[in-house]
Amino acid sequence: MKAAFINETGGPEVIQFGDLSEPSLGAGQVLIGVEAVAVNPIDTYIRSGVVAMDLPKPFILGCDAAGRIEAVGGGVSEFKVGDPVWCTNQGLLGRQGTFAEKIAIDAHWCFHRSESVTAADAAASALVGVTAHLGLFREAGRFFPSRNGSPASDSQTEPPTILVIGGSGGVGSMVVQMAKIAGANVIATAGSVAKCEQVRSLGADHAINYREEPIAEAVKRISPQGVHLVWETRRVPDFDEAVGMLRERGMMILMAGRDARPNFPVGPFYVKECTLSGFVMFKASPAEMRAAAADIDRWLAQGKLRANIARTLPLSDAAEAHRIQESATLQADGSLHGKVVLVTS
């Protein structure tokens, strides 16, 4: 089978595309014929060695994939040959990745895909969609009491107002859409007129072009009382800015900024009774991911959630896809308005 893999960490040029043996299928696993995969920043960190993990050799890149079941291992009853499926959380913690024509994965990381949902849309919505879902409804679930039947708190008698920093990005675009599905008022930031139009098309009630107006000033104008939740996607968060924009008992979500060491305004933070939550999706349990996956597939099928695909390339162009992603992530050059998807045919 064809696959995109590495034998050593380094720049995009270390990515090879060629023939590897098809994976063997173990008990509790499924074999997927891959139709589409998506590129994520974490893929580039692992490939470059910035995030050190024990990697098999050769190591197949990629976290996300979508395709159809080609075989099921012993003990697997929830899938059958021909089922359309998608997956994420591969290529991590010693697991082989997804950038191949066939992959064998543990069945608990595999999720059903509606026939009406394309493989490209499912792959593009996988890691970023699960991340957005976990952050909104597991970490910040108190702002969405109707999802679990709980009454709203005394301090929240209106829909939550959420500020999404980087609303046109992979995770940010999912947060904007899911927050709107859940009934929130959404403010999103973006770095150009075109990107502001994009986040509005995804459902944002307000779009802030941070190159033309300071974010804090715009938030004060749009929501004078502040926001309930700040979702931060930048590599270096600005805690002074965030705490200043939060309401009493507001919350900030962190899912980026691995090497950041910014100052933190302790006094204003605790006096406002704010909370701060940081998380990584790959530490979620299979059950937590399955709950997120069910919503994501249903919303995609219903047209409530839209995959944010910026570029589609063949799998053989994996190295170029990594260059594109790395440029957008590390240089923040504004060239990428969504996900890069690779297709096998």
Tab-separated table of C-alpha atoms in Angstrom:
chain	number	residue	atom	x	y	z
A	1	MET	CA	0.000	0.000	0.000
A	2	LYS	CA	1.012	3.629	-0.435
A	3	ALA	CA	1.718	5.702	2.659
A	4	ALA	CA	3.352	8.954	3.780
A	5	PHE	CA	5.912	8.170	6.492
A	6	ILE	CA	9.176	9.160	8.138
A	7	ASN	CA	12.191	7.261	9.404
A	8	GLU	CA	13.579	10.223	11.332
A	9	THR	CA	12.271	13.535	12.595
A	10	GLY	CA	13.043	16.774	10.795
A	11	GLY	CA	11.598	19.211	8.288
A	12	PRO	CA	8.882	18.391	5.758
A	13	GLU	CA	11.579	17.032	3.456
A	14	VAL	CA	11.969	13.923	5.663
A	15	ILE	CA	8.482	12.776	4.632
A	16	GLN	CA	8.623	9.874	2.204
A	17	PHE	CA	5.766	8.616	0.045
A	18	GLY	CA	5.990	5.029	-1.069
A	19	ASP	CA	5.058	1.411	-0.492
A	20	LEU	CA	4.698	-0.144	2.943
A	21	SER	CA	3.280	-3.499	3.989
A	22	GLU	CA	-0.434	-3.499	4.750
A	23	PRO	CA	-1.134	-3.443	8.498
A	24	SER	CA	-2.013	-6.692	10.255
A	25	LEU	CA	-5.393	-6.778	11.979
A	26	GLY	CA	-5.454	-7.660	15.661
A	27	ALA	CA	-8.252	-8.571	18.031
A	28	GLY	CA	-10.410	-5.590	18.897
A	29	GLN	CA	-9.313	-3.720	15.793
A	30	VAL	CA	-10.822	-2.654	12.486
A	31	LEU	CA	-9.155	-2.290	9.102
A	32	ILE	CA	-10.140	0.905	7.298
A	33	GLY	CA	-9.729	1.610	3.609
A	34	VAL	CA	-8.763	5.270	3.838
A	35	GLU	CA	-10.363	7.814	1.513
A	36	ALA	CA	-9.326	11.100	3.150
A	37	VAL	CA	-7.058	12.371	5.930
A	38	ALA	CA	-6.513	15.813	7.455
A	39	VAL	CA	-3.374	17.678	8.508
A	40	ASN	CA	-3.127	19.124	12.022
A	41	PRO	CA	-0.477	21.273	13.723
A	42	ILE	CA	0.313	18.387	16.089
A	43	ASP	CA	1.311	16.297	13.046
A	44	THR	CA	4.017	18.828	12.201
A	45	TYR	CA	5.223	19.000	15.811
A	46	ILE	CA	5.660	15.225	15.954
A	47	ARG	CA	7.288	15.046	12.511
A	48	SER	CA	9.749	17.810	13.431
A	49	GLY	CA	10.556	16.348	16.844
A	50	VAL	CA	9.327	19.443	18.698
A	51	VAL	CA	6.928	17.128	20.528
A	52	ALA	CA	8.980	14.099	21.452
A	53	MET	CA	7.201	10.749	21.302
A	54	ASP	CA	8.404	7.190	20.859
A	55	LEU	CA	7.830	6.512	17.174
A	56	PRO	CA	7.873	3.179	15.375
A	57	LYS	CA	10.050	2.984	12.251
A	58	PRO	CA	8.820	3.656	9.697
A	59	PHE	CA	6.282	5.994	11.299
A	60	ILE	CA	3.126	6.832	9.364
A	61	LEU	CA	2.015	10.413	9.965
A	62	GLY	CA	-1.449	11.733	10.767
A	63	CYS	CA	-4.168	11.757	13.423
A	64	ASP	CA	-7.386	11.841	11.366
A	65	ALA	CA	-8.914	9.655	8.655
A	66	ALA	CA	-12.196	8.679	7.068
A	67	GLY	CA	-13.096	5.767	4.830
A	68	ARG	CA	-14.833	2.394	5.010
A	69	ILE	CA	-14.389	-0.759	7.049
A	70	GLU	CA	-12.608	-3.496	5.094
A	71	ALA	CA	-12.272	-6.068	7.881
A	72	VAL	CA	-13.017	-6.469	11.590
A	73	GLY	CA	-10.915	-8.246	14.186
A	74	GLY	CA	-12.034	-10.682	16.834
A	75	GLY	CA	-14.352	-9.298	19.472
A	76	VAL	CA	-15.570	-6.391	17.334
A	77	SER	CA	-19.347	-6.335	16.932
A	78	GLU	CA	-20.226	-2.668	16.448
A	79	PHE	CA	-18.799	-2.454	12.914
A	80	LYS	CA	-19.180	-4.523	9.754
A	81	VAL	CA	-17.452	-4.581	6.390
A	82	GLY	CA	-18.575	-1.652	4.242
A	83	ASP	CA	-19.498	0.702	7.095
A	84	PRO	CA	-18.508	4.332	6.457
A	85	VAL	CA	-16.387	5.486	9.399
A	86	TRP	CA	-13.943	8.109	10.622
A	87	CYS	CA	-11.345	8.277	13.332
A	88	THR	CA	-8.934	10.518	15.183
A	89	ASN	CA	-6.339	10.258	17.973
A	90	GLN	CA	-3.989	8.160	15.852
A	91	GLY	CA	-0.282	8.823	15.270
A	92	LEU	CA	0.107	9.604	18.977
A	93	LEU	CA	1.602	7.856	21.999
A	94	GLY	CA	3.235	5.162	19.866
A	95	ARG	CA	0.240	4.483	17.626
A	96	GLN	CA	0.775	4.458	13.869
A	97	GLY	CA	-0.843	7.327	11.977
A	98	THR	CA	-3.413	7.601	9.235
A	99	PHE	CA	-1.600	8.825	6.089
A	100	ALA	CA	-1.921	5.482	4.290
A	101	GLU	CA	-4.295	3.661	1.987
A	102	LYS	CA	-5.165	1.200	4.772
A	103	ILE	CA	-4.964	1.547	8.564
A	104	ALA	CA	-5.665	-0.849	11.420
A	105	ILE	CA	-6.869	0.861	14.584
A	106	ASP	CA	-8.457	-0.110	17.882
A	107	ALA	CA	-12.210	-0.156	17.375
A	108	HIS	CA	-12.859	2.179	20.311
A	109	TRP	CA	-11.179	5.006	18.359
A	110	CYS	CA	-13.432	4.405	15.331
A	111	PHE	CA	-16.754	6.191	14.812
A	112	HIS	CA	-19.707	5.638	12.483
A	113	ARG	CA	-20.154	8.080	9.609
A	114	SER	CA	-23.488	8.843	7.961
A	115	GLU	CA	-23.624	7.993	4.271
A	116	SER	CA	-24.444	11.624	3.497
A	117	VAL	CA	-21.236	12.850	5.180
A	118	THR	CA	-18.263	12.799	2.821
A	119	ALA	CA	-14.962	11.303	3.874
A	120	ALA	CA	-13.248	14.658	3.310
A	121	ASP	CA	-15.710	16.498	5.548
A	122	ALA	CA	-15.434	13.879	8.291
A	123	ALA	CA	-11.629	13.866	8.241
A	124	ALA	CA	-11.474	17.665	8.255
A	125	SER	CA	-13.825	17.803	11.250
A	126	ALA	CA	-12.214	15.034	13.302
A	127	LEU	CA	-9.499	16.238	15.675
A	128	VAL	CA	-10.635	19.863	15.531
A	129	GLY	CA	-14.283	18.929	16.043
A	130	VAL	CA	-13.598	16.655	19.001
A	131	THR	CA	-11.379	19.357	20.528
A	132	ALA	CA	-14.105	21.984	20.176
A	133	HIS	CA	-16.758	19.643	21.573
A	134	LEU	CA	-14.687	18.637	24.597
A	135	GLY	CA	-13.822	22.234	25.392
A	136	LEU	CA	-17.341	23.593	25.084
A	137	PHE	CA	-19.406	20.793	26.577
A	138	ARG	CA	-17.043	18.964	28.935
A	139	GLU	CA	-14.785	21.760	30.183
A	140	ALA	CA	-17.269	24.656	29.893
A	141	GLY	CA	-20.458	22.636	30.193
A	142	ARG	CA	-21.828	24.825	33.005
A	143	PHE	CA	-22.573	27.487	30.391
A	144	PHE	CA	-24.745	25.018	28.447
A	145	PRO	CA	-27.009	23.507	31.143
A	146	SER	CA	-29.752	22.535	28.684
A	147	ARG	CA	-27.447	19.916	27.127
A	148	ASN	CA	-27.605	17.800	30.289
A	149	GLY	CA	-30.982	18.893	31.580
A	150	SER	CA	-29.591	20.999	34.404
A	151	PRO	CA	-31.176	24.325	35.322
A	152	ALA	CA	-29.250	27.492	34.576
A	153	SER	CA	-27.362	28.984	37.507
A	154	ASP	CA	-28.570	32.158	39.196
A	155	SER	CA	-25.644	34.032	37.651
A	156	GLN	CA	-26.607	33.013	34.120
A	157	THR	CA	-30.112	33.885	33.020
A	158	GLU	CA	-29.249	34.466	29.359
A	159	PRO	CA	-27.419	32.581	26.609
A	160	PRO	CA	-23.653	32.625	27.146
A	161	THR	CA	-21.514	35.057	25.192
A	162	ILE	CA	-18.352	33.411	23.879
A	163	LEU	CA	-15.260	35.049	22.420
A	164	VAL	CA	-13.354	32.782	20.029
A	165	ILE	CA	-9.812	33.976	19.381
A	166	GLY	CA	-8.956	32.754	15.872
A	167	GLY	CA	-12.441	31.930	14.667
A	168	SER	CA	-11.371	31.098	11.110
A	169	GLY	CA	-8.841	28.440	12.123
A	170	GLY	CA	-9.321	24.691	12.339
A	171	VAL	CA	-10.473	24.479	15.954
A	172	GLY	CA	-11.842	28.020	16.096
A	173	SER	CA	-14.227	27.469	13.196
A	174	MET	CA	-15.612	24.381	14.946
A	175	VAL	CA	-16.026	26.261	18.235
A	176	VAL	CA	-17.934	29.059	16.471
A	177	GLN	CA	-20.348	26.611	14.861
A	178	MET	CA	-20.889	24.349	17.877
A	179	ALA	CA	-21.418	27.293	20.193
A	180	LYS	CA	-24.081	28.617	17.835
A	181	ILE	CA	-25.720	25.183	17.643
A	182	ALA	CA	-25.883	25.253	21.456
A	183	GLY	CA	-27.500	28.715	21.433
A	184	ALA	CA	-24.595	30.958	22.423
A	185	ASN	CA	-23.877	34.485	21.291
A	186	VAL	CA	-20.555	34.258	19.472
A	187	ILE	CA	-17.873	36.881	18.944
A	188	ALA	CA	-14.934	35.721	16.822
A	189	THR	CA	-11.643	37.314	15.861
A	190	ALA	CA	-9.933	37.037	12.483
A	191	GLY	CA	-7.049	38.734	10.715
A	192	SER	CA	-8.581	40.019	7.499
A	193	VAL	CA	-11.815	41.221	5.953
A	194	ALA	CA	-12.170	37.904	4.093
A	195	LYS	CA	-11.668	35.879	7.269
A	196	CYS	CA	-14.186	38.038	9.121
A	197	GLU	CA	-16.705	37.297	6.389
A	198	GLN	CA	-15.855	33.618	6.740
A	199	VAL	CA	-16.521	33.482	10.491
A	200	ARG	CA	-19.817	35.307	9.995
A	201	SER	CA	-20.781	32.693	7.408
A	202	LEU	CA	-20.061	30.032	10.046
A	203	GLY	CA	-22.532	31.697	12.400
A	204	ALA	CA	-20.572	34.245	14.411
A	205	ASP	CA	-22.795	37.106	15.551
A	206	HIS	CA	-19.855	39.517	15.520
A	207	ALA	CA	-16.456	39.378	13.810
A	208	ILE	CA	-13.486	41.440	15.010
A	209	ASN	CA	-10.689	42.204	12.557
A	210	TYR	CA	-7.847	42.394	15.066
A	211	ARG	CA	-5.592	44.093	12.517
A	212	GLU	CA	-7.953	47.058	12.439
A	213	GLU	CA	-9.243	47.247	16.025
A	214	PRO	CA	-7.822	46.012	19.346
A	215	ILE	CA	-9.736	42.953	20.498
A	216	ALA	CA	-10.445	44.269	24.008
A	217	GLU	CA	-11.839	47.552	22.670
A	218	ALA	CA	-14.073	45.727	20.192
A	219	VAL	CA	-15.383	43.357	22.870
A	220	LYS	CA	-16.155	46.299	25.150
A	221	ARG	CA	-18.126	47.879	22.316
A	222	ILE	CA	-20.006	44.695	21.409
A	223	SER	CA	-20.572	43.294	24.911
A	224	PRO	CA	-19.999	46.014	27.538
A	225	GLN	CA	-20.656	43.604	30.396
A	226	GLY	CA	-17.943	41.210	29.157
A	227	VAL	CA	-18.083	37.621	27.949
A	228	HIS	CA	-18.747	34.362	29.767
A	229	LEU	CA	-16.057	32.392	27.973
A	230	VAL	CA	-12.811	33.242	26.177
A	231	TRP	CA	-11.541	30.451	23.906
A	232	GLU	CA	-7.838	31.027	23.211
A	233	THR	CA	-6.078	29.473	20.194
A	234	ARG	CA	-2.933	31.609	19.963
A	235	ARG	CA	0.521	30.260	20.741
A	236	VAL	CA	1.026	33.017	23.330
A	237	PRO	CA	-2.136	33.884	25.289
A	238	ASP	CA	-2.681	37.352	26.709
A	239	PHE	CA	-4.079	36.765	30.191
A	240	ASP	CA	-4.335	40.442	31.089
A	241	GLU	CA	-6.479	41.003	28.017
A	242	ALA	CA	-8.587	37.889	28.620
A	243	VAL	CA	-9.330	38.550	32.301
A	244	GLY	CA	-10.248	42.121	31.451
A	245	MET	CA	-12.820	40.875	28.927
A	246	LEU	CA	-14.370	38.204	31.175
A	247	ARG	CA	-17.500	38.709	33.244
A	248	GLU	CA	-17.689	37.778	36.880
A	249	ARG	CA	-17.253	33.988	37.151
A	250	GLY	CA	-16.146	33.844	33.544
A	251	MET	CA	-13.921	31.139	32.128
A	252	MET	CA	-10.942	30.883	29.799
A	253	ILE	CA	-10.145	27.787	27.723
A	254	LEU	CA	-6.570	26.982	26.697
A	255	MET	CA	-5.686	24.357	24.069
A	256	ALA	CA	-2.519	25.886	22.582
A	257	GLY	CA	0.675	27.631	23.647
A	258	ARG	CA	2.797	24.662	24.704
A	259	ASP	CA	5.955	26.741	25.244
A	260	ALA	CA	4.325	30.012	26.329
A	261	ARG	CA	5.225	31.577	29.688
A	262	PRO	CA	3.132	34.767	29.820
A	263	ASN	CA	2.482	36.928	32.859
A	264	PHE	CA	-0.699	36.146	34.776
A	265	PRO	CA	-2.886	38.760	36.540
A	266	VAL	CA	-3.575	36.815	39.717
A	267	GLY	CA	-5.482	39.549	41.562
A	268	PRO	CA	-8.045	40.475	38.895
A	269	PHE	CA	-8.500	36.787	38.066
A	270	TYR	CA	-9.491	35.548	41.522
A	271	VAL	CA	-11.380	38.680	42.528
A	272	LYS	CA	-13.630	38.113	39.499
A	273	GLU	CA	-13.928	34.437	40.550
A	274	CYS	CA	-12.817	33.320	37.112
A	275	THR	CA	-11.695	29.840	36.116
A	276	LEU	CA	-9.032	28.634	33.699
A	277	SER	CA	-9.161	25.264	31.943
A	278	GLY	CA	-6.450	23.722	29.808
A	279	PHE	CA	-6.803	20.413	27.994
A	280	VAL	CA	-5.556	18.264	25.123
A	281	MET	CA	-7.993	16.138	23.181
A	282	PHE	CA	-5.728	13.086	22.916
A	283	LYS	CA	-6.058	12.493	26.667
A	284	ALA	CA	-9.845	12.131	26.417
A	285	SER	CA	-11.294	8.684	27.004
A	286	PRO	CA	-12.816	6.659	24.162
A	287	ALA	CA	-16.263	7.199	25.718
A	288	GLU	CA	-15.782	10.979	25.795
A	289	MET	CA	-14.644	10.974	22.171
A	290	ARG	CA	-17.528	8.735	21.139
A	291	ALA	CA	-20.048	11.172	22.632
A	292	ALA	CA	-18.418	14.032	20.736
A	293	ALA	CA	-18.281	11.978	17.530
A	294	ALA	CA	-21.999	11.209	17.642
A	295	ASP	CA	-22.873	14.906	17.783
A	296	ILE	CA	-20.341	15.812	15.107
A	297	ASP	CA	-21.621	13.212	12.643
A	298	ARG	CA	-25.255	14.133	13.281
A	299	TRP	CA	-24.610	17.859	12.860
A	300	LEU	CA	-22.624	17.280	9.663
A	301	ALA	CA	-25.430	15.123	8.263
A	302	GLN	CA	-28.021	17.743	9.213
A	303	GLY	CA	-26.012	20.561	7.667
A	304	LYS	CA	-25.703	22.342	11.015
A	305	LEU	CA	-21.932	21.853	11.070
A	306	ARG	CA	-19.720	22.592	8.083
A	307	ALA	CA	-16.210	21.296	7.512
A	308	ASN	CA	-13.739	24.139	7.057
A	309	ILE	CA	-11.586	22.850	4.186
A	310	ALA	CA	-9.060	25.265	2.703
A	311	ARG	CA	-6.976	22.972	0.466
A	312	THR	CA	-7.407	19.465	-0.953
A	313	LEU	CA	-4.310	17.611	-2.180
A	314	PRO	CA	-3.429	14.013	-3.055
A	315	LEU	CA	-1.854	11.908	-0.321
A	316	SER	CA	1.370	11.906	-2.329
A	317	ASP	CA	1.662	15.633	-1.545
A	318	ALA	CA	1.929	15.056	2.207
A	319	ALA	CA	5.243	16.925	2.431
A	320	GLU	CA	3.760	19.984	0.719
A	321	ALA	CA	0.717	19.796	3.000
A	322	HIS	CA	3.062	19.882	6.018
A	323	ARG	CA	4.867	22.906	4.590
A	324	ILE	CA	1.551	24.710	4.184
A	325	GLN	CA	0.415	23.825	7.713
A	326	GLU	CA	3.729	24.699	9.299
A	327	SER	CA	3.845	28.073	7.558
A	328	ALA	CA	0.351	28.899	8.800
A	329	THR	CA	1.028	27.680	12.344
A	330	LEU	CA	4.542	28.926	13.020
A	331	GLN	CA	4.792	31.947	10.747
A	332	ALA	CA	1.112	32.927	11.024
A	333	ASP	CA	1.328	34.098	7.421
A	334	GLY	CA	-2.454	34.151	6.952
A	335	SER	CA	-2.273	31.845	3.940
A	336	LEU	CA	-4.516	29.134	5.366
A	337	HIS	CA	-8.216	29.674	6.082
A	338	GLY	CA	-9.049	26.171	7.283
A	339	LYS	CA	-7.959	22.557	7.033
A	340	VAL	CA	-5.678	20.846	4.534
A	341	VAL	CA	-7.208	17.524	3.429
A	342	LEU	CA	-5.375	14.759	1.566
A	343	VAL	CA	-7.248	12.186	-0.513
A	344	THR	CA	-6.097	8.733	-1.558
A	345	SER	CA	-7.687	8.759	-5.032
